[in-house]
mmCIF file with all atom_site columns, C-alpha atoms in Angstrom:
data_model
loop_
_atom_site.group_PDB
_atom_site.id
_atom_site.type_symbol
_atom_site.label_atom_id
_atom_site.label_alt_id
_atom_site.label_comp_id
_atom_site.label_asym_id
_atom_site.label_entity_id
_atom_site.label_seq_id
_atom_site.pdbx_PDB_ins_code
_atom_site.Cartn_x
_atom_site.Cartn_y
_atom_site.Cartn_z
_atom_site.occupancy
_atom_site.B_iso_or_equiv
_atom_site.pdbx_formal_charge
_atom_site.auth_seq_id
_atom_site.auth_comp_id
_atom_site.auth_asym_id
_atom_site.auth_atom_id
_atom_site.pdbx_PDB_model_num
ATOM 1   C CA . MET A 1 1   ? 53.209  144.722 -3.259  1.00 55.00 ? 1   MET A CA 1
ATOM 2   C CA . ASP A 1 2   ? 50.977  147.293 -4.868  1.00 58.00 ? 2   ASP A CA 1
ATOM 3   C CA . PRO A 1 3   ? 50.659  150.291 -2.521  1.00 57.00 ? 3   PRO A CA 1
ATOM 4   C CA . ASN A 1 4   ? 46.945  150.500 -3.229  1.00 61.00 ? 4   ASN A CA 1
ATOM 5   C CA . GLN A 1 5   ? 46.481  146.839 -2.407  1.00 64.00 ? 5   GLN A CA 1
ATOM 6   C CA . ALA A 1 6   ? 48.472  147.211 0.832   1.00 60.00 ? 6   ALA A CA 1
ATOM 7   C CA . PHE A 1 7   ? 46.365  150.202 1.880   1.00 57.00 ? 7   PHE A CA 1
ATOM 8   C CA . GLN A 1 8   ? 43.160  148.295 1.225   1.00 62.00 ? 8   GLN A CA 1
ATOM 9   C CA . GLU A 1 9   ? 44.308  145.359 3.357   1.00 65.00 ? 9   GLU A CA 1
ATOM 10  C CA . THR A 1 10  ? 45.124  147.741 6.188   1.00 63.00 ? 10  THR A CA 1
ATOM 11  C CA . LEU A 1 11  ? 41.650  149.244 6.013   1.00 58.00 ? 11  LEU A CA 1
ATOM 12  C CA . ASP A 1 12  ? 40.103  145.815 6.048   1.00 63.00 ? 12  ASP A CA 1
ATOM 13  C CA . THR A 1 13  ? 42.158  144.831 9.118   1.00 65.00 ? 13  THR A CA 1
ATOM 14  C CA . LEU A 1 14  ? 41.093  148.007 10.968  1.00 57.00 ? 14  LEU A CA 1
ATOM 15  C CA . GLU A 1 15  ? 37.458  147.425 10.134  1.00 59.00 ? 15  GLU A CA 1
ATOM 16  C CA . THR A 1 16  ? 37.715  143.865 11.441  1.00 62.00 ? 16  THR A CA 1
ATOM 17  C CA . PHE A 1 17  ? 39.398  145.048 14.660  1.00 55.00 ? 17  PHE A CA 1
ATOM 18  C CA . ILE A 1 18  ? 36.822  147.759 15.221  1.00 55.00 ? 18  ILE A CA 1
ATOM 19  C CA . GLY A 1 19  ? 34.043  145.261 14.658  1.00 56.00 ? 19  GLY A CA 1
ATOM 20  C CA . VAL A 1 20  ? 35.294  143.153 17.535  1.00 54.00 ? 20  VAL A CA 1
ATOM 21  C CA . PHE A 1 21  ? 34.862  146.070 19.976  1.00 52.00 ? 21  PHE A CA 1
ATOM 22  C CA . ASP A 1 22  ? 31.133  146.948 19.674  1.00 54.00 ? 22  ASP A CA 1
ATOM 23  C CA . ALA A 1 23  ? 30.708  150.030 21.873  1.00 53.00 ? 23  ALA A CA 1
ATOM 24  C CA . ASN A 1 24  ? 26.912  149.784 21.963  1.00 59.00 ? 24  ASN A CA 1
ATOM 25  C CA . SER A 1 25  ? 27.030  146.188 23.137  1.00 63.00 ? 25  SER A CA 1
ATOM 26  C CA . ASP A 1 26  ? 29.457  146.998 25.955  1.00 61.00 ? 26  ASP A CA 1
ATOM 27  C CA . VAL A 1 27  ? 27.338  149.905 27.094  1.00 65.00 ? 27  VAL A CA 1
ATOM 28  C CA . ASP A 1 28  ? 24.278  147.634 27.296  1.00 73.00 ? 28  ASP A CA 1
ATOM 29  C CA . VAL A 1 29  ? 26.183  145.133 29.407  1.00 69.00 ? 29  VAL A CA 1
ATOM 30  C CA . LEU A 1 30  ? 27.389  147.832 31.778  1.00 73.00 ? 30  LEU A CA 1
ATOM 31  C CA . ARG A 1 31  ? 23.857  149.240 32.023  1.00 78.00 ? 31  ARG A CA 1
ATOM 32  C CA . ARG A 1 32  ? 22.424  145.813 32.902  1.00 80.00 ? 32  ARG A CA 1
ATOM 33  C CA . ILE A 1 33  ? 25.094  145.305 35.564  1.00 78.00 ? 33  ILE A CA 1
ATOM 34  C CA . ALA A 1 34  ? 24.373  148.704 37.050  1.00 76.00 ? 34  ALA A CA 1
ATOM 35  C CA . ASN A 1 35  ? 20.607  148.020 37.104  1.00 79.00 ? 35  ASN A CA 1
ATOM 36  C CA . ARG A 1 36  ? 21.161  144.687 38.810  1.00 83.00 ? 36  ARG A CA 1
ATOM 37  C CA . GLN A 1 37  ? 23.417  146.232 41.437  1.00 81.00 ? 37  GLN A CA 1
ATOM 38  C CA . SER A 1 38  ? 20.797  148.913 42.056  1.00 80.00 ? 38  SER A CA 1
ATOM 39  C CA . ARG A 1 39  ? 18.083  146.302 42.571  1.00 83.00 ? 39  ARG A CA 1
ATOM 40  C CA . LEU A 1 40  ? 20.324  144.364 44.927  1.00 84.00 ? 40  LEU A CA 1
ATOM 41  C CA . ARG A 1 41  ? 21.014  147.500 46.974  1.00 84.00 ? 41  ARG A CA 1
ATOM 42  C CA . GLU A 1 42  ? 17.290  148.267 47.151  1.00 86.00 ? 42  GLU A CA 1
ATOM 43  C CA . ALA A 1 43  ? 16.459  144.720 48.247  1.00 85.00 ? 43  ALA A CA 1
ATOM 44  C CA . ARG A 1 44  ? 19.200  144.786 50.863  1.00 87.00 ? 44  ARG A CA 1
ATOM 45  C CA . GLN A 1 45  ? 17.986  148.133 52.192  1.00 88.00 ? 45  GLN A CA 1
ATOM 46  C CA . THR A 1 46  ? 14.411  146.828 52.334  1.00 88.00 ? 46  THR A CA 1
ATOM 47  C CA . SER A 1 47  ? 15.573  143.796 54.345  1.00 86.00 ? 47  SER A CA 1
ATOM 48  C CA . LEU A 1 48  ? 17.607  146.001 56.668  1.00 87.00 ? 48  LEU A CA 1
ATOM 49  C CA . ASP A 1 49  ? 14.644  148.337 57.233  1.00 86.00 ? 49  ASP A CA 1
ATOM 50  C CA . ALA A 1 50  ? 12.347  145.383 57.996  1.00 88.00 ? 50  ALA A CA 1
ATOM 51  C CA . ALA A 1 51  ? 14.884  143.874 60.404  1.00 88.00 ? 51  ALA A CA 1
ATOM 52  C CA . LYS A 1 52  ? 15.358  147.229 62.098  1.00 90.00 ? 52  LYS A CA 1
ATOM 53  C CA . GLU A 1 53  ? 11.598  147.670 62.498  1.00 89.00 ? 53  GLU A CA 1
ATOM 54  C CA . LEU A 1 54  ? 11.256  144.152 63.956  1.00 90.00 ? 54  LEU A CA 1
ATOM 55  C CA . LEU A 1 55  ? 14.137  144.768 66.348  1.00 90.00 ? 55  LEU A CA 1
ATOM 56  C CA . GLU A 1 56  ? 12.614  148.028 67.547  1.00 89.00 ? 56  GLU A CA 1
ATOM 57  C CA . ARG A 1 57  ? 9.243   146.352 68.095  1.00 90.00 ? 57  ARG A CA 1
ATOM 58  C CA . ASP A 1 58  ? 10.785  143.442 70.019  1.00 88.00 ? 58  ASP A CA 1
ATOM 59  C CA . THR A 1 59  ? 12.846  145.854 72.110  1.00 88.00 ? 59  THR A CA 1
ATOM 60  C CA . SER A 1 60  ? 9.722   147.847 72.958  1.00 88.00 ? 60  SER A CA 1
ATOM 61  C CA . GLU A 1 61  ? 7.777   144.711 73.911  1.00 88.00 ? 61  GLU A CA 1
ATOM 62  C CA . LEU A 1 62  ? 10.666  143.441 76.038  1.00 89.00 ? 62  LEU A CA 1
ATOM 63  C CA . ALA A 1 63  ? 10.883  146.743 77.885  1.00 87.00 ? 63  ALA A CA 1
ATOM 64  C CA . LEU A 1 64  ? 7.131   146.633 78.516  1.00 88.00 ? 64  LEU A CA 1
ATOM 65  C CA . LEU A 1 65  ? 7.339   143.083 79.839  1.00 87.00 ? 65  LEU A CA 1
ATOM 66  C CA . GLU A 1 66  ? 10.244  143.961 82.132  1.00 85.00 ? 66  GLU A CA 1
ATOM 67  C CA . LYS A 1 67  ? 8.281   146.928 83.457  1.00 83.00 ? 67  LYS A CA 1
ATOM 68  C CA . THR A 1 68  ? 5.209   144.751 84.043  1.00 81.00 ? 68  THR A CA 1
ATOM 69  C CA . VAL A 1 69  ? 7.231   142.078 85.847  1.00 78.00 ? 69  VAL A CA 1
ATOM 70  C CA . ALA A 1 70  ? 8.863   144.710 88.048  1.00 78.00 ? 70  ALA A CA 1
ATOM 71  C CA . GLU A 1 71  ? 5.465   146.171 88.923  1.00 76.00 ? 71  GLU A CA 1
ATOM 72  C CA . ILE A 1 72  ? 4.080   142.727 89.758  1.00 74.00 ? 72  ILE A CA 1
ATOM 73  C CA . GLU A 1 73  ? 7.060   141.785 91.912  1.00 70.00 ? 73  GLU A CA 1
ATOM 74  C CA . THR A 1 74  ? 6.759   144.981 93.943  1.00 74.00 ? 74  THR A CA 1
ATOM 75  C CA . SER A 1 75  ? 2.963   145.051 94.198  1.00 72.00 ? 75  SER A CA 1
ATOM 76  C CA . GLU A 1 76  ? 1.366   144.790 97.647  1.00 74.00 ? 76  GLU A CA 1
ATOM 77  C CA . THR A 1 77  ? -0.791  141.851 96.560  1.00 75.00 ? 77  THR A CA 1
ATOM 78  C CA . VAL A 1 78  ? 2.171   139.757 95.455  1.00 70.00 ? 78  VAL A CA 1
ATOM 79  C CA . ILE A 1 79  ? 4.143   140.615 98.576  1.00 74.00 ? 79  ILE A CA 1
ATOM 80  C CA . GLN A 1 80  ? 1.164   139.724 100.773 1.00 80.00 ? 80  GLN A CA 1
ATOM 81  C CA . ASN A 1 81  ? 0.565   136.483 98.879  1.00 78.00 ? 81  ASN A CA 1
ATOM 82  C CA . ALA A 1 82  ? 4.208   135.517 99.234  1.00 78.00 ? 82  ALA A CA 1
ATOM 83  C CA . LYS A 1 83  ? 4.007   136.212 102.968 1.00 83.00 ? 83  LYS A CA 1
ATOM 84  C CA . GLU A 1 84  ? 0.855   134.116 103.288 1.00 86.00 ? 84  GLU A CA 1
ATOM 85  C CA . ILE A 1 85  ? 2.479   131.278 101.353 1.00 86.00 ? 85  ILE A CA 1
ATOM 86  C CA . ARG A 1 86  ? 5.450   131.335 103.737 1.00 87.00 ? 86  ARG A CA 1
ATOM 87  C CA . ASN A 1 87  ? 3.067   131.313 106.698 1.00 85.00 ? 87  ASN A CA 1
ATOM 88  C CA . LEU A 1 88  ? 1.141   128.389 105.240 1.00 86.00 ? 88  LEU A CA 1
ATOM 89  C CA . GLU A 1 89  ? 4.369   126.491 104.652 1.00 87.00 ? 89  GLU A CA 1
ATOM 90  C CA . SER A 1 90  ? 5.376   127.111 108.259 1.00 86.00 ? 90  SER A CA 1
ATOM 91  C CA . GLU A 1 91  ? 1.947   126.000 109.503 1.00 87.00 ? 91  GLU A CA 1
ATOM 92  C CA . LYS A 1 92  ? 2.156   122.897 107.341 1.00 87.00 ? 92  LYS A CA 1
ATOM 93  C CA . PHE A 1 93  ? 5.507   121.905 108.822 1.00 87.00 ? 93  PHE A CA 1
ATOM 94  C CA . SER A 1 94  ? 4.169   122.578 112.332 1.00 86.00 ? 94  SER A CA 1
ATOM 95  C CA . ALA A 1 95  ? 1.103   120.454 111.613 1.00 86.00 ? 95  ALA A CA 1
ATOM 96  C CA . VAL A 1 96  ? 3.229   117.610 110.251 1.00 87.00 ? 96  VAL A CA 1
ATOM 97  C CA . LYS A 1 97  ? 5.434   117.786 113.334 1.00 88.00 ? 97  LYS A CA 1
ATOM 98  C CA . ALA A 1 98  ? 2.405   117.791 115.646 1.00 85.00 ? 98  ALA A CA 1
ATOM 99  C CA . ILE A 1 99  ? 0.882   114.828 113.794 1.00 87.00 ? 99  ILE A CA 1
ATOM 100 C CA . ASN A 1 100 ? 4.128   112.878 114.063 1.00 85.00 ? 100 ASN A CA 1
ATOM 101 C CA . GLU A 1 101 ? 4.335   113.627 117.780 1.00 84.00 ? 101 GLU A CA 1
ATOM 102 C CA . LEU A 1 102 ? 0.700   112.606 118.252 1.00 83.00 ? 102 LEU A CA 1
ATOM 103 C CA . GLU A 1 103 ? 1.234   109.376 116.341 1.00 84.00 ? 103 GLU A CA 1
ATOM 104 C CA . ASN A 1 104 ? 4.267   108.609 118.492 1.00 82.00 ? 104 ASN A CA 1
ATOM 105 C CA . ALA A 1 105 ? 2.259   109.340 121.638 1.00 80.00 ? 105 ALA A CA 1
ATOM 106 C CA . VAL A 1 106 ? -0.559  107.067 120.435 1.00 80.00 ? 106 VAL A CA 1
ATOM 107 C CA . ASP A 1 107 ? 1.936   104.285 119.735 1.00 80.00 ? 107 ASP A CA 1
ATOM 108 C CA . VAL A 1 108 ? 3.427   104.673 123.221 1.00 80.00 ? 108 VAL A CA 1
ATOM 109 C CA . ASN A 1 109 ? -0.022  104.691 124.831 1.00 77.00 ? 109 ASN A CA 1
ATOM 110 C CA . GLU A 1 110 ? -1.090  101.655 122.834 1.00 80.00 ? 110 GLU A CA 1
ATOM 111 C CA . LEU A 1 111 ? 2.024   99.797  123.962 1.00 79.00 ? 111 LEU A CA 1
ATOM 112 C CA . ARG A 1 112 ? 1.499   100.865 127.583 1.00 78.00 ? 112 ARG A CA 1
ATOM 113 C CA . LEU A 1 113 ? -2.158  99.909  127.400 1.00 78.00 ? 113 LEU A CA 1
ATOM 114 C CA . GLN A 1 114 ? -1.290  96.476  126.059 1.00 80.00 ? 114 GLN A CA 1
ATOM 115 C CA . GLN A 1 115 ? 1.264   95.977  128.826 1.00 78.00 ? 115 GLN A CA 1
ATOM 116 C CA . LEU A 1 116 ? -1.285  96.945  131.461 1.00 76.00 ? 116 LEU A CA 1
ATOM 117 C CA . ARG A 1 117 ? -3.874  94.716  129.824 1.00 78.00 ? 117 ARG A CA 1
ATOM 118 C CA . ASP A 1 118 ? -1.454  91.797  129.971 1.00 77.00 ? 118 ASP A CA 1
ATOM 119 C CA . GLU A 1 119 ? -0.629  92.489  133.627 1.00 75.00 ? 119 GLU A CA 1
ATOM 120 C CA . LEU A 1 120 ? -4.295  92.697  134.543 1.00 74.00 ? 120 LEU A CA 1
ATOM 121 C CA . GLU A 1 121 ? -5.058  89.485  132.681 1.00 75.00 ? 121 GLU A CA 1
ATOM 122 C CA . LEU A 1 122 ? -2.330  87.739  134.653 1.00 74.00 ? 122 LEU A CA 1
ATOM 123 C CA . LEU A 1 123 ? -3.780  89.041  137.914 1.00 67.00 ? 123 LEU A CA 1
ATOM 124 C CA . GLU A 1 124 ? -7.326  88.056  136.986 1.00 66.00 ? 124 GLU A CA 1
ATOM 125 C CA . ASN A 1 125 ? -6.249  84.545  136.032 1.00 70.00 ? 125 ASN A CA 1
ATOM 126 C CA . GLU A 1 126 ? -3.867  84.027  138.944 1.00 60.00 ? 126 GLU A CA 1
ATOM 127 C CA . ASP A 1 127 ? -4.832  81.352  141.482 1.00 52.00 ? 127 ASP A CA 1
ATOM 128 C CA . PRO A 1 128 ? -4.579  82.654  145.090 1.00 51.00 ? 128 PRO A CA 1
ATOM 129 C CA . MET A 1 129 ? -3.300  79.177  146.087 1.00 49.00 ? 129 MET A CA 1
ATOM 130 C CA . THR A 1 130 ? -0.077  79.709  144.165 1.00 47.00 ? 130 THR A CA 1
ATOM 131 C CA . GLY A 1 131 ? 1.128   82.194  146.755 1.00 47.00 ? 131 GLY A CA 1
ATOM 132 C CA . ALA A 1 132 ? 1.319   85.126  144.349 1.00 46.00 ? 132 ALA A CA 1
ATOM 133 C CA . LEU A 1 133 ? -1.583  86.805  146.149 1.00 43.00 ? 133 LEU A CA 1
ATOM 134 C CA . THR A 1 134 ? -2.488  85.577  149.608 1.00 47.00 ? 134 THR A CA 1
ATOM 135 C CA . HIS A 1 135 ? -5.338  87.990  150.288 1.00 48.00 ? 135 HIS A CA 1
ATOM 136 C CA . THR A 1 136 ? -8.288  89.064  148.176 1.00 51.00 ? 136 THR A CA 1
ATOM 137 C CA . ASP A 1 137 ? -7.921  92.658  149.358 1.00 51.00 ? 137 ASP A CA 1
ATOM 138 C CA . SER A 1 138 ? -4.343  92.803  148.094 1.00 56.00 ? 138 SER A CA 1
ATOM 139 C CA . ALA A 1 139 ? -5.462  91.570  144.682 1.00 58.00 ? 139 ALA A CA 1
ATOM 140 C CA . ASP A 1 140 ? -8.225  94.157  144.559 1.00 59.00 ? 140 ASP A CA 1
ATOM 141 C CA . ILE A 1 141 ? -5.780  96.935  145.451 1.00 61.00 ? 141 ILE A CA 1
ATOM 142 C CA . LEU A 1 142 ? -3.377  95.806  142.721 1.00 63.00 ? 142 LEU A CA 1
ATOM 143 C CA . LYS A 1 143 ? -6.219  95.746  140.214 1.00 65.00 ? 143 LYS A CA 1
ATOM 144 C CA . LEU A 1 144 ? -7.275  99.233  141.250 1.00 66.00 ? 144 LEU A CA 1
ATOM 145 C CA . ASN A 1 145 ? -3.703  100.464 140.823 1.00 68.00 ? 145 ASN A CA 1
ATOM 146 C CA . LEU A 1 146 ? -3.586  98.982  137.329 1.00 70.00 ? 146 LEU A CA 1
ATOM 147 C CA . TYR A 1 147 ? -6.954  100.486 136.509 1.00 68.00 ? 147 TYR A CA 1
ATOM 148 C CA . HIS A 1 148 ? -5.747  103.855 137.759 1.00 70.00 ? 148 HIS A CA 1
ATOM 149 C CA . LYS A 1 149 ? -2.688  103.697 135.487 1.00 70.00 ? 149 LYS A CA 1
ATOM 150 C CA . MET A 1 150 ? -5.020  103.099 132.553 1.00 70.00 ? 150 MET A CA 1
ATOM 151 C CA . GLY A 1 151 ? -7.158  106.138 133.403 1.00 71.00 ? 151 GLY A CA 1
ATOM 152 C CA . VAL A 1 152 ? -9.786  104.492 135.609 1.00 77.00 ? 152 VAL A CA 1
ATOM 153 C CA . THR A 1 153 ? -10.752 106.284 138.823 1.00 77.00 ? 153 THR A CA 1
ATOM 154 C CA . THR A 1 154 ? -13.249 105.522 141.611 1.00 77.00 ? 154 THR A CA 1
ATOM 155 C CA . ASP A 1 155 ? -15.070 107.452 144.295 1.00 76.00 ? 155 ASP A CA 1
ATOM 156 C CA . SER A 1 156 ? -13.101 105.548 146.965 1.00 71.00 ? 156 SER A CA 1
ATOM 157 C CA . PRO A 1 157 ? -9.501  105.099 145.801 1.00 68.00 ? 157 PRO A CA 1
ATOM 158 C CA . ASP A 1 158 ? -8.229  103.962 149.213 1.00 67.00 ? 158 ASP A CA 1
ATOM 159 C CA . ASP A 1 159 ? -10.909 101.440 150.181 1.00 67.00 ? 159 ASP A CA 1
ATOM 160 C CA . PRO A 1 160 ? -12.115 99.049  147.480 1.00 64.00 ? 160 PRO A CA 1
ATOM 161 C CA . THR A 1 161 ? -15.026 97.919  149.666 1.00 69.00 ? 161 THR A CA 1
ATOM 162 C CA . LYS A 1 162 ? -16.590 101.391 149.553 1.00 72.00 ? 162 LYS A CA 1
ATOM 163 C CA . ILE A 1 163 ? -16.464 101.908 145.818 1.00 72.00 ? 163 ILE A CA 1
ATOM 164 C CA . THR A 1 164 ? -19.854 102.883 144.386 1.00 75.00 ? 164 THR A CA 1
ATOM 165 C CA . LYS A 1 165 ? -18.825 104.541 141.117 1.00 78.00 ? 165 LYS A CA 1
ATOM 166 C CA . LEU A 1 166 ? -16.271 103.800 138.424 1.00 74.00 ? 166 LEU A CA 1
ATOM 167 C CA . MET A 1 167 ? -15.035 106.502 135.978 1.00 80.00 ? 167 MET A CA 1
ATOM 168 C CA . VAL A 1 168 ? -13.193 105.462 132.801 1.00 79.00 ? 168 VAL A CA 1
ATOM 169 C CA . LYS A 1 169 ? -11.229 108.078 130.820 1.00 76.00 ? 169 LYS A CA 1
ATOM 170 C CA . GLY A 1 170 ? -10.703 107.091 127.194 1.00 71.00 ? 170 GLY A CA 1
ATOM 171 C CA . SER A 1 171 ? -7.094  106.951 125.997 1.00 68.00 ? 171 SER A CA 1
ATOM 172 C CA . ARG A 1 172 ? -7.438  105.311 122.573 1.00 66.00 ? 172 ARG A CA 1
ATOM 173 C CA . PRO A 1 173 ? -7.662  107.661 119.559 1.00 64.00 ? 173 PRO A CA 1
ATOM 174 C CA . GLU A 1 174 ? -11.375 107.010 119.043 1.00 64.00 ? 174 GLU A CA 1
ATOM 175 C CA . LYS A 1 175 ? -12.055 107.376 122.794 1.00 66.00 ? 175 LYS A CA 1
ATOM 176 C CA . MET A 1 176 ? -9.585  110.201 123.517 1.00 67.00 ? 176 MET A CA 1
ATOM 177 C CA . GLY A 1 177 ? -10.976 112.680 126.077 1.00 66.00 ? 177 GLY A CA 1
ATOM 178 C CA . THR A 1 178 ? -14.222 110.816 126.776 1.00 72.00 ? 178 THR A CA 1
ATOM 179 C CA . ILE A 1 179 ? -15.260 109.872 130.320 1.00 75.00 ? 179 ILE A CA 1
ATOM 180 C CA . ASN A 1 180 ? -17.768 107.082 130.994 1.00 73.00 ? 180 ASN A CA 1
ATOM 181 C CA . SER A 1 181 ? -18.987 106.123 134.431 1.00 74.00 ? 181 SER A CA 1
ATOM 182 C CA . LEU A 1 182 ? -20.495 102.959 135.890 1.00 73.00 ? 182 LEU A CA 1
ATOM 183 C CA . ASN A 1 183 ? -22.692 103.047 138.997 1.00 75.00 ? 183 ASN A CA 1
ATOM 184 C CA . LEU A 1 184 ? -21.842 100.041 141.178 1.00 72.00 ? 184 LEU A CA 1
ATOM 185 C CA . SER A 1 185 ? -24.510 100.662 143.832 1.00 64.00 ? 185 SER A CA 1
ATOM 186 C CA . VAL A 1 186 ? -27.584 99.753  141.792 1.00 52.00 ? 186 VAL A CA 1
ATOM 187 C CA . SER A 1 187 ? -30.255 98.337  144.103 1.00 47.00 ? 187 SER A CA 1
ATOM 188 C CA . ASP A 1 188 ? -30.646 94.569  144.096 1.00 45.00 ? 188 ASP A CA 1
ATOM 189 C CA . HIS A 1 189 ? -28.019 94.154  141.443 1.00 54.00 ? 189 HIS A CA 1
ATOM 190 C CA . LYS A 1 190 ? -24.317 93.473  141.630 1.00 63.00 ? 190 LYS A CA 1
ATOM 191 C CA . TYR A 1 191 ? -22.197 93.665  138.503 1.00 66.00 ? 191 TYR A CA 1
ATOM 192 C CA . GLY A 1 192 ? -19.949 90.709  137.952 1.00 69.00 ? 192 GLY A CA 1
ATOM 193 C CA . GLU A 1 193 ? -16.193 91.105  137.653 1.00 70.00 ? 193 GLU A CA 1
ATOM 194 C CA . LYS A 1 194 ? -16.295 90.172  133.965 1.00 74.00 ? 194 LYS A CA 1
ATOM 195 C CA . PHE A 1 195 ? -18.925 92.822  133.265 1.00 78.00 ? 195 PHE A CA 1
ATOM 196 C CA . VAL A 1 196 ? -16.833 95.483  134.989 1.00 75.00 ? 196 VAL A CA 1
ATOM 197 C CA . SER A 1 197 ? -13.679 94.403  133.087 1.00 75.00 ? 197 SER A CA 1
ATOM 198 C CA . ASP A 1 198 ? -15.527 94.451  129.784 1.00 76.00 ? 198 ASP A CA 1
ATOM 199 C CA . PHE A 1 199 ? -16.856 97.931  130.568 1.00 78.00 ? 199 PHE A CA 1
ATOM 200 C CA . VAL A 1 200 ? -13.329 99.175  131.284 1.00 75.00 ? 200 VAL A CA 1
ATOM 201 C CA . TRP A 1 201 ? -11.829 97.686  128.096 1.00 76.00 ? 201 TRP A CA 1
ATOM 202 C CA . GLU A 1 202 ? -14.689 98.964  125.975 1.00 75.00 ? 202 GLU A CA 1
ATOM 203 C CA . ASN A 1 203 ? -14.433 102.564 127.180 1.00 73.00 ? 203 ASN A CA 1
ATOM 204 C CA . ILE A 1 204 ? -10.757 103.005 127.945 1.00 71.00 ? 204 ILE A CA 1
#
C-alpha cells in the first residue's frame, strides 16, 4: 500500500472517530441535567418550607387550644356548673325514688280502700235475721270502726247515738289531705244512711 494513501485513510478514520464524540453536544446535555436537578432541589426546598410553616402553625394552634381547654376545665364557673349538675342528678334520683314510693303508697291505699269498701258493702247489705249481726248497735259500731279505718271520724266515737258531726279525711290522690265535714244535727232533717254513705265515698 502506498504510504501516502495509508496516512490519508488514518486521518479519515480519526476524523470520523472525533466526529462521534461532539464535545459541545455533551456539554449541553450535562448543562440541561444540572439545570433540571437545580429546579428539582428548589421545588423540594419550597415544599419542605411550606410543610414546615404549616406544621409550626398547627403546633401553635394546638398549644393554644390545649391552654384554652385547661383554663376552661379549671375555671370556677365550670367547676360550679359541674357541682350543680351533680346536685341536680342527685335531686332527680331522689325525686324519682320519692315518686315511686308515693305511687306504691297510693296503690296500697287504693287496695286497702277497696277492701274496706267491700267489707262495708257486705255489712250494709247483710240481713240481721241471718245471725251475722243480732243487734243494730253492734252493726253501727262495726260500721264506725270501718269508717275510722278509712279516715272518717266523729264527735262521739264511743256512742253512735250521740254523733252530731262526721269528718271525712281524703285519702285518694285527688282528695289527699282534704277534710270535709257533715253536720248530722240539722233541725227537722235527718240524713238517710245512703246519703251519709255517698258523702263518705265522695270525699274519702
